[in-house]
C-alpha cells in the first residue's frame, strides 16, 4: 500500500461502501469523496459526508497510519483546520483523537485489487497490464486514446507558445524556427533551430529569389562554409556568404552540426539545402497552412527537391551518383506531426477557433502510422495501430503513463482495478474531480 493508491481507492470508492462506520462507531455515508488536491493542504477538498442526519462539508486527509497526522504536525497547520475526515489504511494508535472523524479502510478493500496493482508495479512486460487489455470496454479505450492525444498536443503546444513569446507573437517566425528544428531531426535539432534564429525571415525574404543566396546564408550560418573548397559551387557560396555576413553583421549560430550515425539523406547539408528550397519556392508558410483544407495540400507544399548541385552530392566537393534530394514522405509526415499540427492546434486554442483544432486532429487520421519500437510493441500485443492519431496517443500512453507506472492516473488502469475491486462503479468523476 502507498499513499497514492490509498488516494485512488478513496477517490473512486473502490472499497466496500456498505454500512460505513467511523472509528467512533457512528454510521456515515459518502455523498462526494471530494476533489483530489495536488497542491499544499489536505488530499481532498470539498468532500460531503453525511454522519447521522448531519451533513459534513470540508476536506479529507489520508494517511497509511493514524499516527501520520501527528507525524506531519497537521494540527499546527491552518490548511488542515477544515478537515472533516481522516481516512487511514490502518490504525496504529491505541487512543486516536475522538474529535477527529476517523475511518479505517484496510478490511474493506479487495485483496485482488491490491495484488493486481502490485503485480503491475513489478512487471517487466512491455506494458504491465497487457494480458488484461482485452477486458477494457472499447468506449473506455477510445475515449482514453482521445484524451491522450489531446494531452500530447497540449504538450507540443506548450513549446509553440514558448516560441511565440520569444518571437513577440510572430507566427511565421516561430513556425520557421520549429520547422528548422524539425528538419534537423534529433541529432541536429538544436543546431538547426539556432541557425534559423540567427536569420530572420525578413532577411531571408529579401533573398528568396536567389536560391544560391539562401543556401549561402543557411550553410554559412551553420559554419559549413569555413574551409577551402575545390568545386566552383561551394566556392561561390563562400564568397556570397562573406558578402552577406558582412552586410548584415551576422553572427554564426555557434552550435556545430553533426553527420554521425545517420543516413546520407539526413545529412545536415541535404536538410539545409531542402530548407533553402522551401523558402525559395514558398512564402508565408503558416498562413498557407491555415488556409489549407486538406492534408494533400500540405503534402504538396513540402514536396520540394533541393537545388541541382545536390542531385550529385551529399556533401560539398564529393560527387555521388545521380539522386535528386526530394523531401520524402517520412520527413513530410514528421513535419506534419511535429510542426504543422501543433501550430494549427495552438492557433485554434489561442484564437478559440475549434475548427483549426479539429482539422489538426483529422489530418492525423490521414497520416500513416509511425513504425517504431513503441508502435511495434503495441501491435505485438494485439492493439491495432491504424494511423498517426493512434501512434501519437499510444506513444503518449507508453512514455508518460506505462513506463512511469502511472496506472492509477490511467483510464485503463482505473477500469481494470475497478473490475477487481468487487464494487459497483460510481458515476465517473469529471476530469476536474480526477485532478487532471
Ligand atoms: S498505465 Fe495504463 S495502460 Fe499502462 S500499464 Fe498501467 S494500466 Fe496499463
mmCIF file with all atom_site columns, C-alpha atoms and ligand atoms in Angstrom, residues 120-121 126-130 132-133 141 144 378 397-398 400-414 416-417, ligand 1:
data_model
loop_
_atom_site.group_PDB
_atom_site.id
_atom_site.type_symbol
_atom_site.label_atom_id
_atom_site.label_alt_id
_atom_site.label_comp_id
_atom_site.label_asym_id
_atom_site.label_entity_id
_atom_site.label_seq_id
_atom_site.pdbx_PDB_ins_code
_atom_site.Cartn_x
_atom_site.Cartn_y
_atom_site.Cartn_z
_atom_site.occupancy
_atom_site.B_iso_or_equiv
_atom_site.pdbx_formal_charge
_atom_site.auth_seq_id
_atom_site.auth_comp_id
_atom_site.auth_asym_id
_atom_site.auth_atom_id
_atom_site.pdbx_PDB_model_num
ATOM   1  C  CA  . UNK A 1 120 ? 1.775   -4.101 -12.386 1.00 0.00 ? 120 UNK A CA  1
ATOM   2  C  CA  . UNK A 1 121 ? 4.336   -2.180 -10.375 1.00 0.00 ? 121 UNK A CA  1
ATOM   3  C  CA  . UNK A 1 126 ? 6.103   -4.071 -22.498 1.00 0.00 ? 126 UNK A CA  1
ATOM   4  C  CA  . UNK A 1 127 ? 3.110   -2.599 -20.714 1.00 0.00 ? 127 UNK A CA  1
ATOM   5  C  CA  . UNK A 1 128 ? 2.273   -4.112 -17.318 1.00 0.00 ? 128 UNK A CA  1
ATOM   6  C  CA  . UNK A 1 129 ? -1.443  -4.660 -17.955 1.00 0.00 ? 129 UNK A CA  1
ATOM   7  C  CA  . UNK A 1 130 ? -1.005  -6.127 -21.443 1.00 0.00 ? 130 UNK A CA  1
ATOM   8  C  CA  . UNK A 1 132 ? -5.788  -7.830 -19.418 1.00 0.00 ? 132 UNK A CA  1
ATOM   9  C  CA  . UNK A 1 133 ? -6.239  -5.146 -22.061 1.00 0.00 ? 133 UNK A CA  1
ATOM   10 C  CA  . UNK A 1 141 ? -10.230 2.683  -24.640 1.00 0.00 ? 141 UNK A CA  1
ATOM   11 C  CA  . UNK A 1 144 ? -8.786  7.407  -23.312 1.00 0.00 ? 144 UNK A CA  1
ATOM   12 C  CA  . UNK A 1 378 ? 1.516   -2.393 -29.198 1.00 0.00 ? 378 UNK A CA  1
ATOM   13 C  CA  . UNK A 1 397 ? 0.472   6.277  -23.097 1.00 0.00 ? 397 UNK A CA  1
ATOM   14 C  CA  . UNK A 1 398 ? 3.671   4.258  -23.159 1.00 0.00 ? 398 UNK A CA  1
ATOM   15 C  CA  . UNK A 1 400 ? 4.054   9.192  -19.935 1.00 0.00 ? 400 UNK A CA  1
ATOM   16 C  CA  . UNK A 1 401 ? 1.994   6.510  -18.169 1.00 0.00 ? 401 UNK A CA  1
ATOM   17 C  CA  . UNK A 1 402 ? 3.077   2.864  -18.581 1.00 0.00 ? 402 UNK A CA  1
ATOM   18 C  CA  . UNK A 1 403 ? 6.843   3.445  -18.313 1.00 0.00 ? 403 UNK A CA  1
ATOM   19 C  CA  . UNK A 1 404 ? 6.295   5.628  -15.262 1.00 0.00 ? 404 UNK A CA  1
ATOM   20 C  CA  . UNK A 1 405 ? 3.830   3.128  -13.768 1.00 0.00 ? 405 UNK A CA  1
ATOM   21 C  CA  . UNK A 1 406 ? 1.117   5.785  -13.591 1.00 0.00 ? 406 UNK A CA  1
ATOM   22 C  CA  . UNK A 1 407 ? -1.574  3.103  -13.751 1.00 0.00 ? 407 UNK A CA  1
ATOM   23 C  CA  . UNK A 1 408 ? -3.652  4.966  -11.155 1.00 0.00 ? 408 UNK A CA  1
ATOM   24 C  CA  . UNK A 1 409 ? -3.855  8.020  -13.431 1.00 0.00 ? 409 UNK A CA  1
ATOM   25 C  CA  . UNK A 1 410 ? -4.743  5.938  -16.473 1.00 0.00 ? 410 UNK A CA  1
ATOM   26 C  CA  . UNK A 1 411 ? -8.295  5.214  -17.614 1.00 0.00 ? 411 UNK A CA  1
ATOM   27 C  CA  . UNK A 1 412 ? -7.327  1.632  -18.487 1.00 0.00 ? 412 UNK A CA  1
ATOM   28 C  CA  . UNK A 1 413 ? -5.811  1.113  -15.030 1.00 0.00 ? 413 UNK A CA  1
ATOM   29 C  CA  . UNK A 1 414 ? -8.868  2.666  -13.456 1.00 0.00 ? 414 UNK A CA  1
ATOM   30 C  CA  . UNK A 1 416 ? -9.185  -2.801 -14.688 1.00 0.00 ? 416 UNK A CA  1
ATOM   31 C  CA  . UNK A 1 417 ? -8.753  -2.053 -10.982 1.00 0.00 ? 417 UNK A CA  1
HETATM 32 S  S1  . LIG B 2 .   ? -0.509  2.936  -17.412 1.00 0.00 ? 1   LIG B S1  1
HETATM 33 FE FE1 . LIG B 2 .   ? -2.490  2.117  -18.040 1.00 0.00 ? 1   LIG B FE1 1
HETATM 34 S  S2  . LIG B 2 .   ? -2.149  1.056  -19.954 1.00 0.00 ? 1   LIG B S2  1
HETATM 35 FE FE2 . LIG B 2 .   ? -0.161  1.398  -18.996 1.00 0.00 ? 1   LIG B FE2 1
HETATM 36 S  S3  . LIG B 2 .   ? 0.239   -0.433 -17.834 1.00 0.00 ? 1   LIG B S3  1
HETATM 37 FE FE3 . LIG B 2 .   ? -0.722  0.963  -16.438 1.00 0.00 ? 1   LIG B FE3 1
HETATM 38 S  S4  . LIG B 2 .   ? -2.876  0.476  -16.585 1.00 0.00 ? 1   LIG B S4  1
HETATM 39 FE FE4 . LIG B 2 .   ? -1.924  -0.456 -18.338 1.00 0.00 ? 1   LIG B FE4 1
#
